[in-house]
Short mmCIF file of C-alpha atoms and ligand atoms in Angstrom, two decimals:
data_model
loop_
_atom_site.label_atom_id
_atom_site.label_comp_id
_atom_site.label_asym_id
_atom_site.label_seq_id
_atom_site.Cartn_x
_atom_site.Cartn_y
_atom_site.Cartn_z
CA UNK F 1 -43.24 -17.92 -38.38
CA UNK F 2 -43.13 -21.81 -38.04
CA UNK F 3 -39.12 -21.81 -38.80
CA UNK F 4 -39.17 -19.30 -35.98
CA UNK F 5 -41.29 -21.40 -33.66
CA UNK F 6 -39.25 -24.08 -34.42
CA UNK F 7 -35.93 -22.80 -33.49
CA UNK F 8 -37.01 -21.19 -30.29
CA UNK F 9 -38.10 -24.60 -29.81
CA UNK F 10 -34.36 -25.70 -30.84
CA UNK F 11 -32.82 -23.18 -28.85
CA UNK F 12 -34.75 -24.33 -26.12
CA UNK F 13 -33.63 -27.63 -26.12
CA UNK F 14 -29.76 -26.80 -26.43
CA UNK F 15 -29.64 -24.89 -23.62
CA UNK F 16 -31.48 -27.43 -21.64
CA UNK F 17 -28.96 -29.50 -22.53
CA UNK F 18 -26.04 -27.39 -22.10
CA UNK F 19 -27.17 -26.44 -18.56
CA UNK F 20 -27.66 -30.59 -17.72
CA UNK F 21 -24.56 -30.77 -18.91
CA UNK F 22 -22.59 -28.00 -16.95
CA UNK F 23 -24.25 -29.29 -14.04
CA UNK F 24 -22.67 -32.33 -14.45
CA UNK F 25 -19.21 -31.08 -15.30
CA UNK F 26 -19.27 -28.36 -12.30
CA UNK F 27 -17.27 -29.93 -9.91
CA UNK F 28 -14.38 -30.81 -12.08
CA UNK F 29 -14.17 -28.63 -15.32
CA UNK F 30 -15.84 -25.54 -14.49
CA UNK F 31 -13.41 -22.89 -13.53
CA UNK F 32 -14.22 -21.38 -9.77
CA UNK F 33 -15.06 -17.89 -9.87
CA UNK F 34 -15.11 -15.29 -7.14
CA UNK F 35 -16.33 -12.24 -7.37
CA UNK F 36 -15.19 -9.11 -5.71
CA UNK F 37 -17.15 -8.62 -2.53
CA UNK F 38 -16.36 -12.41 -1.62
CA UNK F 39 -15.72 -12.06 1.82
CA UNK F 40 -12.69 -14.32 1.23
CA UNK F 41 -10.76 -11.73 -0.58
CA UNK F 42 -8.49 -10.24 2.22
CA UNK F 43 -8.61 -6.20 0.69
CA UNK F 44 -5.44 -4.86 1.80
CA UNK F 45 -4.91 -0.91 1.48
CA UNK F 46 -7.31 1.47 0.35
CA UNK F 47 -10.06 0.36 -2.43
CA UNK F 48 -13.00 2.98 -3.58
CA UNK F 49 -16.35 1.39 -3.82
CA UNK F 50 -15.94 0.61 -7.30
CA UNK F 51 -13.61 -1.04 -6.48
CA UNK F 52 -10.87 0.28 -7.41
CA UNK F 53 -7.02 0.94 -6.09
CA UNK F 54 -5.30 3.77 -4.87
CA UNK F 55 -2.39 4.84 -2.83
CA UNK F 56 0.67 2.53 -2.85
CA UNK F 57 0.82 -1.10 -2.19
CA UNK F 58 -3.18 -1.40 -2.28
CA UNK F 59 -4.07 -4.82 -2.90
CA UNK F 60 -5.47 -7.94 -1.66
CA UNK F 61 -4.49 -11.56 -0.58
CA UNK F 62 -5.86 -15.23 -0.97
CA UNK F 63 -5.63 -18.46 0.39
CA UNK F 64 -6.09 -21.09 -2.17
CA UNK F 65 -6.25 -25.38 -1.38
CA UNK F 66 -5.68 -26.52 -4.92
CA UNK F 67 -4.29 -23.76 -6.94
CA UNK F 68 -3.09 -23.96 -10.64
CA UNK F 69 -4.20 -20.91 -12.41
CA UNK F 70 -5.61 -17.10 -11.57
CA UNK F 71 -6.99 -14.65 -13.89
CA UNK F 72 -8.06 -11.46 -12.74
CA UNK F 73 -10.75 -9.77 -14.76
CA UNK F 74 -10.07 -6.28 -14.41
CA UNK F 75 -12.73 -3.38 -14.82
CA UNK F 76 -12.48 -0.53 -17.29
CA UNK F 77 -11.29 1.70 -13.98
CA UNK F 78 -7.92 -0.59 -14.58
CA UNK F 79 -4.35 1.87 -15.39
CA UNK F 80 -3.54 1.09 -18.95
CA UNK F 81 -1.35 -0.73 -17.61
CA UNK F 82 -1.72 -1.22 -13.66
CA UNK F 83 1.76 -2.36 -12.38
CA UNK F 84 0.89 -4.84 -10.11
CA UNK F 85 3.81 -6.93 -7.80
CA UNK F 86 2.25 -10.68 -7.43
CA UNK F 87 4.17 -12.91 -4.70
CA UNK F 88 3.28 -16.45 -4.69
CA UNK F 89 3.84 -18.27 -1.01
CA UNK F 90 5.59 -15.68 0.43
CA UNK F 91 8.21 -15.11 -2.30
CA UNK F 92 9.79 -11.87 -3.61
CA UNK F 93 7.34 -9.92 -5.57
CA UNK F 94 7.25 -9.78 -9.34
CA UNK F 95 5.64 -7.46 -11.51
CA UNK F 96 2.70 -8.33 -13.97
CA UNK F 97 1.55 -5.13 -16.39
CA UNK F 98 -2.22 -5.35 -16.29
CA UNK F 99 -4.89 -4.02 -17.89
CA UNK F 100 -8.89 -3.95 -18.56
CA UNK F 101 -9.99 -7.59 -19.35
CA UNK F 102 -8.57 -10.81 -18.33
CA UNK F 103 -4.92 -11.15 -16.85
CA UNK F 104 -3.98 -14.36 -16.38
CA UNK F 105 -1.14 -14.39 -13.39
CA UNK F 106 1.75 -16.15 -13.84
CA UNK F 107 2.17 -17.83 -10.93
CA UNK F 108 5.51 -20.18 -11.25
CA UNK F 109 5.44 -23.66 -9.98
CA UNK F 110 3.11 -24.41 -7.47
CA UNK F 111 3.11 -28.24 -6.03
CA UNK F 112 -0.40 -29.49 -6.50
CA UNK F 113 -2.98 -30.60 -3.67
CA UNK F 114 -1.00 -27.74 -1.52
CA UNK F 115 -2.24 -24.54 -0.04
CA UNK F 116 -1.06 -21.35 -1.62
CA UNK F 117 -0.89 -17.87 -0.78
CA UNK F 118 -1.53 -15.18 -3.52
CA UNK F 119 -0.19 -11.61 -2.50
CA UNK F 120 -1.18 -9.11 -5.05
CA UNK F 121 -0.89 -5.32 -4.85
CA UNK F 122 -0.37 -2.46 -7.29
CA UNK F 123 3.16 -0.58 -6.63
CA UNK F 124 2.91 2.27 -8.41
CA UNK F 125 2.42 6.10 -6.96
CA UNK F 126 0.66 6.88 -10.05
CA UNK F 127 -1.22 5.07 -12.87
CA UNK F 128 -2.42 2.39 -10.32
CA UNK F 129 -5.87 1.50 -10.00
CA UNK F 130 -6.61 -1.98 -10.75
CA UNK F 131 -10.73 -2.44 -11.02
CA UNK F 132 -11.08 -5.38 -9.60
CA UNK F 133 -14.20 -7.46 -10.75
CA UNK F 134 -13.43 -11.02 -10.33
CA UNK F 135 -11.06 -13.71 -9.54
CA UNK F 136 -10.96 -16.46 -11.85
CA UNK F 137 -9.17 -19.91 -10.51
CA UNK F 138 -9.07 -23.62 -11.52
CA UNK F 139 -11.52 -26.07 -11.54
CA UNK F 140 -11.04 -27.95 -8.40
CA UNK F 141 -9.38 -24.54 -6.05
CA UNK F 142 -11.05 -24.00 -2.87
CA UNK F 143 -10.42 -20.45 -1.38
CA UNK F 144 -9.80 -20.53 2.06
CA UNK F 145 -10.16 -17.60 4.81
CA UNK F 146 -6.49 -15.25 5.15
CA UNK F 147 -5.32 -14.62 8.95
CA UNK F 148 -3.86 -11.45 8.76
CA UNK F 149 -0.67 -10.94 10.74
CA UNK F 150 -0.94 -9.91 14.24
CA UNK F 151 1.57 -6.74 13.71
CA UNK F 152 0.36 -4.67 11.12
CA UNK F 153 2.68 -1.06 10.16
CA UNK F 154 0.58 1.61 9.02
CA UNK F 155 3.05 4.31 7.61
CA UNK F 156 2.66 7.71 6.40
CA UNK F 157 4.77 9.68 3.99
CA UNK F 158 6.30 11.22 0.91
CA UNK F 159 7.85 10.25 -2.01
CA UNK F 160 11.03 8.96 -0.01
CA UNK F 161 8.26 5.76 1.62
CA UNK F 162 6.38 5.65 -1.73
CA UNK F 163 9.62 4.16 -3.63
CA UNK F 164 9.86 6.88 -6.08
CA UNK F 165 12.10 6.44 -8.84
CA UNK F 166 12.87 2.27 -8.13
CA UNK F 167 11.35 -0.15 -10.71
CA UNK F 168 9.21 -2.03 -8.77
CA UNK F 169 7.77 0.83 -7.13
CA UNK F 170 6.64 0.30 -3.49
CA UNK F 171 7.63 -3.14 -3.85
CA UNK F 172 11.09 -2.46 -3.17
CA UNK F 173 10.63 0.37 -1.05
CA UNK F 174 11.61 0.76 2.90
CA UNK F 175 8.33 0.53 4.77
CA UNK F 176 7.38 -2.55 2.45
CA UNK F 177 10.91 -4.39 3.36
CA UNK F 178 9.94 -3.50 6.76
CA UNK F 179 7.07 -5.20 7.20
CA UNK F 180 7.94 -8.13 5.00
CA UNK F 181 10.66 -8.68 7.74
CA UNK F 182 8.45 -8.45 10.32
CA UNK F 183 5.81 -10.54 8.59
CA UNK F 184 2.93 -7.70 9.27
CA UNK F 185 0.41 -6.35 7.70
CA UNK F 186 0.77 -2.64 6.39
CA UNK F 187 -0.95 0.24 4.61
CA UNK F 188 1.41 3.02 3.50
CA UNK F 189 -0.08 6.44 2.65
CA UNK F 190 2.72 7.80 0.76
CA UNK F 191 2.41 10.19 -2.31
CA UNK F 192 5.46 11.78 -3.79
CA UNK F 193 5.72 15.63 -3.76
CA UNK F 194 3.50 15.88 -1.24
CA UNK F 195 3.85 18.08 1.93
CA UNK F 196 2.07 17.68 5.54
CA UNK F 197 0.62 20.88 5.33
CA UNK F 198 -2.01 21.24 3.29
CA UNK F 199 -0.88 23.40 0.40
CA UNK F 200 -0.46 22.47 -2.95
CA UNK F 201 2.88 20.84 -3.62
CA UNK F 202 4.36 19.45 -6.41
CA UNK F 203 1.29 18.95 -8.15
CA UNK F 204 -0.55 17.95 -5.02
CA UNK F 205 -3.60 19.41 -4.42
CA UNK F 206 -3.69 18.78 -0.73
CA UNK F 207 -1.18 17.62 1.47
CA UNK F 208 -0.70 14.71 3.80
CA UNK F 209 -3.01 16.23 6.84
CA UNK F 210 -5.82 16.23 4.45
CA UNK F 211 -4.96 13.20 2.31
CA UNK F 212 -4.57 11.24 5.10
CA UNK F 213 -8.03 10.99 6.16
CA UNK F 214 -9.63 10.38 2.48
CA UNK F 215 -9.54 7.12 0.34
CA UNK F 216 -7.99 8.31 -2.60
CA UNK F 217 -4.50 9.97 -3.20
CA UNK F 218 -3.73 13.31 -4.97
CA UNK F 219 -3.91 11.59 -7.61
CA UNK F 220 -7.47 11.94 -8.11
CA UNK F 221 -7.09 15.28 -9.15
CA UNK F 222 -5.97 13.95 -12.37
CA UNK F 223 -8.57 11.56 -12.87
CA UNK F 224 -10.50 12.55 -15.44
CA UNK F 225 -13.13 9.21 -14.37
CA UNK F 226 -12.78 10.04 -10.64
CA UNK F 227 -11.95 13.25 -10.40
CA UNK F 228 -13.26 13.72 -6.49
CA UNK F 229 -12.02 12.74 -2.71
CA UNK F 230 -14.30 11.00 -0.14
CA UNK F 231 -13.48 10.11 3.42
CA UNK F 232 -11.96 6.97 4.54
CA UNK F 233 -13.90 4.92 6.73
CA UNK F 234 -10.84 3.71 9.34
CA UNK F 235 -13.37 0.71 10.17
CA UNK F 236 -12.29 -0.67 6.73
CA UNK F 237 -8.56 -0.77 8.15
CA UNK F 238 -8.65 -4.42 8.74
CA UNK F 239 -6.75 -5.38 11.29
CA UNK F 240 -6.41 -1.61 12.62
CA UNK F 241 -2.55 -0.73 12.64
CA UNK F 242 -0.83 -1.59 15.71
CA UNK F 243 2.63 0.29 14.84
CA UNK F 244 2.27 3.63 13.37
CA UNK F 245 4.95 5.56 11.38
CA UNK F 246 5.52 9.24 10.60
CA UNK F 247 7.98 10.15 7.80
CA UNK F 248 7.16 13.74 6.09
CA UNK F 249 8.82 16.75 5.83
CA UNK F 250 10.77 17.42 2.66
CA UNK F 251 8.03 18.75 0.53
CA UNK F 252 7.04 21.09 3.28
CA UNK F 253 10.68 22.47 3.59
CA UNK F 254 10.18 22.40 -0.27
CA UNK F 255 8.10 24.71 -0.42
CA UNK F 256 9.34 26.99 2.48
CA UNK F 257 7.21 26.30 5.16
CA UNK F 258 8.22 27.87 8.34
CA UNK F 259 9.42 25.14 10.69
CA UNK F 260 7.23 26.90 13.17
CA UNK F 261 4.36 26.26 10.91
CA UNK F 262 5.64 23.02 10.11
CA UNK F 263 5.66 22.17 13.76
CA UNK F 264 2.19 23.48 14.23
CA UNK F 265 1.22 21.53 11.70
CA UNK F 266 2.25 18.37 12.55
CA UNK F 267 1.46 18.29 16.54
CA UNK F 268 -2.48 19.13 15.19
CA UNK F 269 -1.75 15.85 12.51
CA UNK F 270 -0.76 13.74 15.06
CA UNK F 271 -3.48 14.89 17.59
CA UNK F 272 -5.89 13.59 14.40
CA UNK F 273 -3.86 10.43 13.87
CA UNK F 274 -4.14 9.44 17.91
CA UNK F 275 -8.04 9.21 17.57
CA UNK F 276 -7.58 7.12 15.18
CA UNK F 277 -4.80 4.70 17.24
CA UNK F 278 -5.27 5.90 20.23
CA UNK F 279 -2.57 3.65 22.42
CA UNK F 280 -0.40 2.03 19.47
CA UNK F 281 3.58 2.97 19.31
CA UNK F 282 3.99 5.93 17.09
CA UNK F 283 7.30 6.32 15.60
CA UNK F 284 8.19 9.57 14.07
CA UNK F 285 11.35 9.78 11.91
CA UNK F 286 13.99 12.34 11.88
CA UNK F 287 14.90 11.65 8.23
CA UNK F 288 18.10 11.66 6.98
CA UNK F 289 18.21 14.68 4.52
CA UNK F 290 19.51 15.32 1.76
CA UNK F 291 22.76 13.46 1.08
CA UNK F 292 25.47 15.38 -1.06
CA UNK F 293 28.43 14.19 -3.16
CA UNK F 294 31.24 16.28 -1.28
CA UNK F 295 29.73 16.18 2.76
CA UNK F 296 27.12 15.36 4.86
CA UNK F 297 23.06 14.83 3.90
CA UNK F 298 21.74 18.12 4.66
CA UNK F 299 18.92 18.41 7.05
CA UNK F 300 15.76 20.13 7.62
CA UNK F 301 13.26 21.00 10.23
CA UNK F 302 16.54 20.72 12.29
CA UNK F 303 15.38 20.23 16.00
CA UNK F 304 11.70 20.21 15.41
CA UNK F 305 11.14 16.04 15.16
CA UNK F 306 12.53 16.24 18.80
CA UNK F 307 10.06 19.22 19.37
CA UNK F 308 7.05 17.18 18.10
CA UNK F 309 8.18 14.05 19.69
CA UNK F 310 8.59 16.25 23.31
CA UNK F 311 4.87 18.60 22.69
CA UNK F 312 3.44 14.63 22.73
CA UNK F 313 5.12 13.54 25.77
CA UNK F 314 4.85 16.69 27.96
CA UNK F 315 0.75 15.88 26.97
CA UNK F 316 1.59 12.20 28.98
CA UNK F 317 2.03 9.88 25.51
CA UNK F 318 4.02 7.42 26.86
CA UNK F 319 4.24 5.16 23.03
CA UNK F 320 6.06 8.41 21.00
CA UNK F 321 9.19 7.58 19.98
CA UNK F 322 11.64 9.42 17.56
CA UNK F 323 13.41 7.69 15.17
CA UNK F 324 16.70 9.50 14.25
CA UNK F 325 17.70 8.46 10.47
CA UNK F 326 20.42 10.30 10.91
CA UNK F 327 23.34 8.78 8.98
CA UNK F 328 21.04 5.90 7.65
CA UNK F 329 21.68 7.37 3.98
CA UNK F 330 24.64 8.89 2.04
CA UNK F 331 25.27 9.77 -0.83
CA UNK F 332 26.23 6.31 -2.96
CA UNK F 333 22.78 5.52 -1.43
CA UNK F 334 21.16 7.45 -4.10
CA UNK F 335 20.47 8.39 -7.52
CA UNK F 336 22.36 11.13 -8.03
CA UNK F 337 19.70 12.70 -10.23
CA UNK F 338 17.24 12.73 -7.60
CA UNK F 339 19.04 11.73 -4.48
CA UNK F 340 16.08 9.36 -3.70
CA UNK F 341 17.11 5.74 -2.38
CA UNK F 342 17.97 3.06 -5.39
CA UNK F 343 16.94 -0.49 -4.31
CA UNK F 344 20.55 -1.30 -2.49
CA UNK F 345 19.66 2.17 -0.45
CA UNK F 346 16.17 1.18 0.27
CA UNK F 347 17.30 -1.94 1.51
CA UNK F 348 19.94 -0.39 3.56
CA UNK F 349 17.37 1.89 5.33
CA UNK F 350 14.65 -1.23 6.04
CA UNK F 351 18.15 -2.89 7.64
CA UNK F 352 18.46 0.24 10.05
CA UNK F 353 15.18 0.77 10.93
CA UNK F 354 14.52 -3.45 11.63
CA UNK F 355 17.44 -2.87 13.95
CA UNK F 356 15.95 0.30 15.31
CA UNK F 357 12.84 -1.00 15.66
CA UNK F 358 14.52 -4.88 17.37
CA UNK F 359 16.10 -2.79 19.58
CA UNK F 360 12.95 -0.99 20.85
CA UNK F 361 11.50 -4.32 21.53
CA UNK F 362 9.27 -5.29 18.26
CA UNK F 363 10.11 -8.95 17.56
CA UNK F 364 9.26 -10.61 14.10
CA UNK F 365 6.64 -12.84 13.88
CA UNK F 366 7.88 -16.70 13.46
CA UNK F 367 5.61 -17.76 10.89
CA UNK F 368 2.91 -15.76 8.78
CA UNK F 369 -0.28 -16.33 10.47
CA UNK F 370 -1.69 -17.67 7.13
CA UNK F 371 0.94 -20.68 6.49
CA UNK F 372 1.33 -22.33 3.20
C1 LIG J 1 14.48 -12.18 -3.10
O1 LIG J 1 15.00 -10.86 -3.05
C2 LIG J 1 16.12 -10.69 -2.22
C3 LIG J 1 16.44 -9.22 -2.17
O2 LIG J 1 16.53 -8.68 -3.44
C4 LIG J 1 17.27 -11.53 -2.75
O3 LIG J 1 18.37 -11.41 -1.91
C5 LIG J 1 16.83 -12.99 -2.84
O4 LIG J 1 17.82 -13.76 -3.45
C6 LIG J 1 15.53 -13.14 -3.64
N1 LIG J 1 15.05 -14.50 -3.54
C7 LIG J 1 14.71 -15.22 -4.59
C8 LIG J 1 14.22 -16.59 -4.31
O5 LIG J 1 14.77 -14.78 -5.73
C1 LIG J 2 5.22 -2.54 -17.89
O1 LIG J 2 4.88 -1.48 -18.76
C2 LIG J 2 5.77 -0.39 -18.72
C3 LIG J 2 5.25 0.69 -19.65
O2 LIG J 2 4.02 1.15 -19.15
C4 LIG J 2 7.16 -0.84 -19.14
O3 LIG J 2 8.06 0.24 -19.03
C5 LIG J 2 7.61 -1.97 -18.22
O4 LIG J 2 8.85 -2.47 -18.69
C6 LIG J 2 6.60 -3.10 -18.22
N1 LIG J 2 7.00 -4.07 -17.20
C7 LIG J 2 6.82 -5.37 -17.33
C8 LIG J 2 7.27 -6.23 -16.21
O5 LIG J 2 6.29 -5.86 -18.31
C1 LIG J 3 -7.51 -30.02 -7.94
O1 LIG J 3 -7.65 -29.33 -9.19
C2 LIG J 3 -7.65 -30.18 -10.32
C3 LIG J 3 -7.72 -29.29 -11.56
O2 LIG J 3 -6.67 -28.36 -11.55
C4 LIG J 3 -8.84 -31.11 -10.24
O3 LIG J 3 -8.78 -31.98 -11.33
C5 LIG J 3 -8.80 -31.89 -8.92
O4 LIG J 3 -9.97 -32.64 -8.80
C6 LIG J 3 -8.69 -30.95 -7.75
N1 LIG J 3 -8.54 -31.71 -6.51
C7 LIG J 3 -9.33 -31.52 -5.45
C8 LIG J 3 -9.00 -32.36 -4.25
O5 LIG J 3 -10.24 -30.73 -5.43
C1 LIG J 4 9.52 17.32 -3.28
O1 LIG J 4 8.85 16.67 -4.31
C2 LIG J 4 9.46 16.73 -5.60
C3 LIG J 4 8.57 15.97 -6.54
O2 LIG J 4 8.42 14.64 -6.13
C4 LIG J 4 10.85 16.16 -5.56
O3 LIG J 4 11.47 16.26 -6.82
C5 LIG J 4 11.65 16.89 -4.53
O4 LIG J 4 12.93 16.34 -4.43
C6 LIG J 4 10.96 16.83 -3.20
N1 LIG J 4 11.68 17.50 -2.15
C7 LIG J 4 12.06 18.77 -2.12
C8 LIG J 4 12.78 19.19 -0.89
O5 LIG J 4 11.86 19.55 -3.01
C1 LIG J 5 -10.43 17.90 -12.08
O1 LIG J 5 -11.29 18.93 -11.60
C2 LIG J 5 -10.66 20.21 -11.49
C3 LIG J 5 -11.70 21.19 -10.97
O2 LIG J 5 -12.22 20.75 -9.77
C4 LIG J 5 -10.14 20.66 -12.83
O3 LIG J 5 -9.44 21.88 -12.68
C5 LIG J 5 -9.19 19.59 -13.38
O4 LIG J 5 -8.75 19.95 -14.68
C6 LIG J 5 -9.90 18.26 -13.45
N1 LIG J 5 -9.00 17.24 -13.92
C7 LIG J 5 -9.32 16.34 -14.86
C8 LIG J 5 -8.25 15.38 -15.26
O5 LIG J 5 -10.40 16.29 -15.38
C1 LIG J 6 11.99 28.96 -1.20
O1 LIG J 6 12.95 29.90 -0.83
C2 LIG J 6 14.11 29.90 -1.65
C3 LIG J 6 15.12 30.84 -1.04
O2 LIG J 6 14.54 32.07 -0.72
C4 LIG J 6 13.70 30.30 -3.08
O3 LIG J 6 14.83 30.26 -3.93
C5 LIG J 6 12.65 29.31 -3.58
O4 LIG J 6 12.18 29.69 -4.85
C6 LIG J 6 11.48 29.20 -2.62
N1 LIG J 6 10.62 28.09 -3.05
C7 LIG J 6 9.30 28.18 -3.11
C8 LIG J 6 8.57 26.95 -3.58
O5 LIG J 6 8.70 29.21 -2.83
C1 LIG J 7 20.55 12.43 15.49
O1 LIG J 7 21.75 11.77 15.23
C2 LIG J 7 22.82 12.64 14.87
C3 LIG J 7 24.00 11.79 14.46
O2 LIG J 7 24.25 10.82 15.41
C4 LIG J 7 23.14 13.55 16.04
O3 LIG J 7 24.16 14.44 15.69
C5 LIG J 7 21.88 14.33 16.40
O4 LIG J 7 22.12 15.09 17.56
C6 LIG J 7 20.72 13.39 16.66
N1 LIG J 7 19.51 14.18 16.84
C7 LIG J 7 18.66 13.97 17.84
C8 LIG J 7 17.47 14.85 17.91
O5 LIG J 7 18.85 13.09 18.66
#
C-alpha cells in the first residue's frame, strides 16, 4: 500500500517534469503534427468521412515554410500497400508503397528556410485508399494555406483516363499530364471496365451515370470494410471544375449497348452533369478506338459523339465542344496485349489534346498559384 502510494507519488512527479520539460523544448524539438481535418490540408479528389481515398489521383497538397521531414500516419483503412505518387515543388511524381502506420516520405533535397510544396495522391484504380490520420513534420515547419489553381479539369471516364496498365498508374496518365501542363487543379472519375450506362460491366456494379454522383468507385463493391456507396456532396469539389471532360464509351460498346441507347444515355448524363457546372466548357471526346496492328483504330458509337454534342446545342449550350481523337493513337501507341496507351502513348495523347485544347483558347497558367 505505502510502496504504492509512493510511486503514484513518483509517477506524479516524472510526468510533472516531463511535461515542464516538453514545454520547454516545444518550439524547437517537438515534431509539428497536423491532424486530418486541419483546414490547411488542401483535400484534393474524393475522400469518405473516414477519411479515406478513392477514385484515381485522390489526394491532398501542403504548403510547408521550413520543411525537412513528413510522415504520414496512415489508418488501418490504408491498401496494404496504397501506391501513392509524392511530387515535391512541382517535380515529376514518384511513387512511395504505403501502408497502415507511419510512412515517412522521402522527400529528396529540399533547401532549408524555403517554402515547399508537397503533392501527394494515390494513383492506383484499385487497392488505393490511404486512411489518412495525421501529418507528421519537423520541428520548426510552419504549414501555410494552398491557393488552388484558377483552372481546375474535372474529367470523367474509363479505364483509357484511369491509366490502366502504366506503372505509375494515374500518374502518368492523359488527363493528369493535362492538367500538370496547364497547372490546374483536377479530379478524374475514371474506373476501368466501366460503362456509362448503368449495367454491370466488367466487374462494375454500376456504371459511370451512377458512379458519377457517389464518393466512392466500384470498387466498393469489393470492400469487404466498406462495402456501400453514398452520395457526393459537389460542395466538397473545392474549387468547383471550370473545364469539364467526357471520355466513355468502350465498355458500353463492350457490352453491346445499342448506340441508340448509348446516346440516350449519355444526353440524360450530361443533362445531370450541367446542374452540376452549369456554364463551364464541356468537352466531349470522340475517342480514338481501337488501334490494330495491320489498319486503322477501329471505332465505335460511330456518329453519335457528334449526335450528343448537336442534341446539346440545338437545346442553346453554347460551351459543348467535341473533341475528335481521331488519329491521336495507333497502334505502336499501345500495349499490344491490351491496346491501352503505354506511358510514350499517354504522353502523346496529353500533347494532342494541350494543342486541342490551346487552340480552343485555354492558355496555361504562368506560375502555380501556390509558388515555392
Ligand atoms: C520528368 O518527367 C518527364 C517526362 O517523363 C521527363 O521528360 C523529365 O526529364 C523528368 N524530369 C526530371 C527532373 O526527372
Ligand atoms: C510497390 O508494391 C508493389 C506490390 O504491391 C510492387 O510491385 C511495386 O514494385 C512496389 N513499388 C515501389 C515503388 O516500391
Ligand atoms: C527550421 O527547422 C529546424 C529543424 O528542422 C529548426 O531547428 C529551425 O529553428 C527552424 N527554423 C525556423 C525559422 O522555424
Ligand atoms: C472494357 O473493360 C475491360 C476491363 O477493363 C477491358 O479489358 C476492355 O478492353 C474494355 N473495352 C472493351 C471494348 O471491352
Ligand atoms: C458486398 O456486398 C454484396 C451484397 O450487397 C455481396 O454480394 C458481396 O460479396 C460483398 N463483398 C464483399 C467483399 O464483402
Ligand atoms: C456482344 O455481341 C457479340 C456479337 O454478337 C458477341 O460475340 C458478344 O459475346 C456480345 N458481348 C456481350 C458482353 O454480350
Ligand atoms: C474525326 O476525324 C476523322 C479523321 O480526321 C474524320 O474522318 C471524321 O470525319 C471526324 N469526325 C467528326 C465527327 O468530325
Amino acid at each position: 500500500m505505502v510502496r504504492n502510494i509512493f510511486s503514484s507519488l513518483l509517477c506524479g512527479v516524472i510526468i510533472a517534469l516531463a511535461l515542464t520539460n516538453a514545454n520547454a523544448q516545444t518550439s524547437d524539438t517537438a515534431s509539428v503534427v497536423i491532424q486530418n481535418d486541419d483546414p490547411l490540408i488542401y483535400y484534393n479528389g474524393r475522400w469518405d468521412s473516414t477519411p479515406e481515398t478513392w477514385w484515381v489521383g485522390s489526394g491532398f497538397k501542403l504548403q510547408v515554410d521550413n520543411l525537412s521531414s513528413l510522415t504520414l500516419n496512415l489508418g488501418p483503412y490504408t491498401s496494404d500497400p496504397v501506391a501513392l505518387g509524392v511530387s515535391v515543388n512541382y517535380g515529376n511524381f514518384t511513387t512511395v508503397n504505403a501502408t497502415q502506420g507511419a510512412n515517412v516520405i522521402p522527400l529528396g533535397s529540399i533547401a532549408s528556410g524555403t517554402t515547399s510544396v508537397i503533392r501527394i495522391n494515390s494513383e492506383g484504380w484499385e487497392d488505393n485508399h490511404m486512411n489518412l490520420e495525421s501529418i507528421e513534420l519537423n520541428a520548426g515547419a510552419q504549414v501555410l494555406p494552398y491557393e488552388p489553381s484558377k483552372l481546375a479539369f474535372q474529367f470523367i471516364g474509363d479505364s483509357l483516363s484511369a491509366g490502366q496498365y502504366v506503372e505509375e498508374g494515374v500518374d502518368q496518365a492523359w488527363p493528369f499530364l493535362t492538367s500538370e501542363y496547364f497547372k490546374a487543379e483536377h479530379n478524374i472519375q475514371a474506373q476501368p471496365g466501366i460503362a456509362l450506362s448503368d449495367i454491370l460491366s466488367y466487374g462494375n456494379v454500376h456504371g459511370m451515370s451512377y458512379q458519377f454522383f457517389q464518393t466512392e468507385d466500384t470498387q466498393y463493391y469489393y470492400d469487404a470494410m466498406h462495402n456501400y456507396t453514398t452520395p457526393w456532396n459537389f460542395n466538397r469539389d473545392y474549387p468547383r471544375a471550370t473545364h469539364v471532360v467526357v471520355m466513355i464509351g468502350a465498355n458500353d460498346s463492350g457490352n453491346n449497348v445499342t448506340s441508340s441507347a448509348f446516346y440516350q444515355v449519355y444526353i440524360d448524363f450530361l443533362a445531370r452533369i450541367r446542374l452540376i457546372y452549369p456554364t463551364q466548357p464541356m468537352f466531349i471526346i470522340l475517342p480514338w478506338g481501337w488501334p490494330s496492328p495491320d489498319g486503322p483504330p477501329s471505332p465505335y458509337y460511330v456518329g453519335i459523339y457528334q449526335q450528343v454534342v448537336n442534341y446539346r446545342q440545338a437545346f442553346g449550350d453554347k460551351e459543348i465542344y467535341l473533341v475528335n481523337a481521331t488519329g491521336w493513337v495507333d497502334y505502336s501507341d499501345v500495349f499490344p496485349a491490351n491496346l491501352h496507351p503505354t506511358v510514350e502513348g499517354h504522353q502523346k495523347i496529353a500533347g494532342y489534346f494541350e494543342s486541342w485544347l490551346e487552340d480552343w483558347g485555354l492558355v496555361a497558367e504562368s506560375e502555380w498559384a501556390t509558388p515555392v
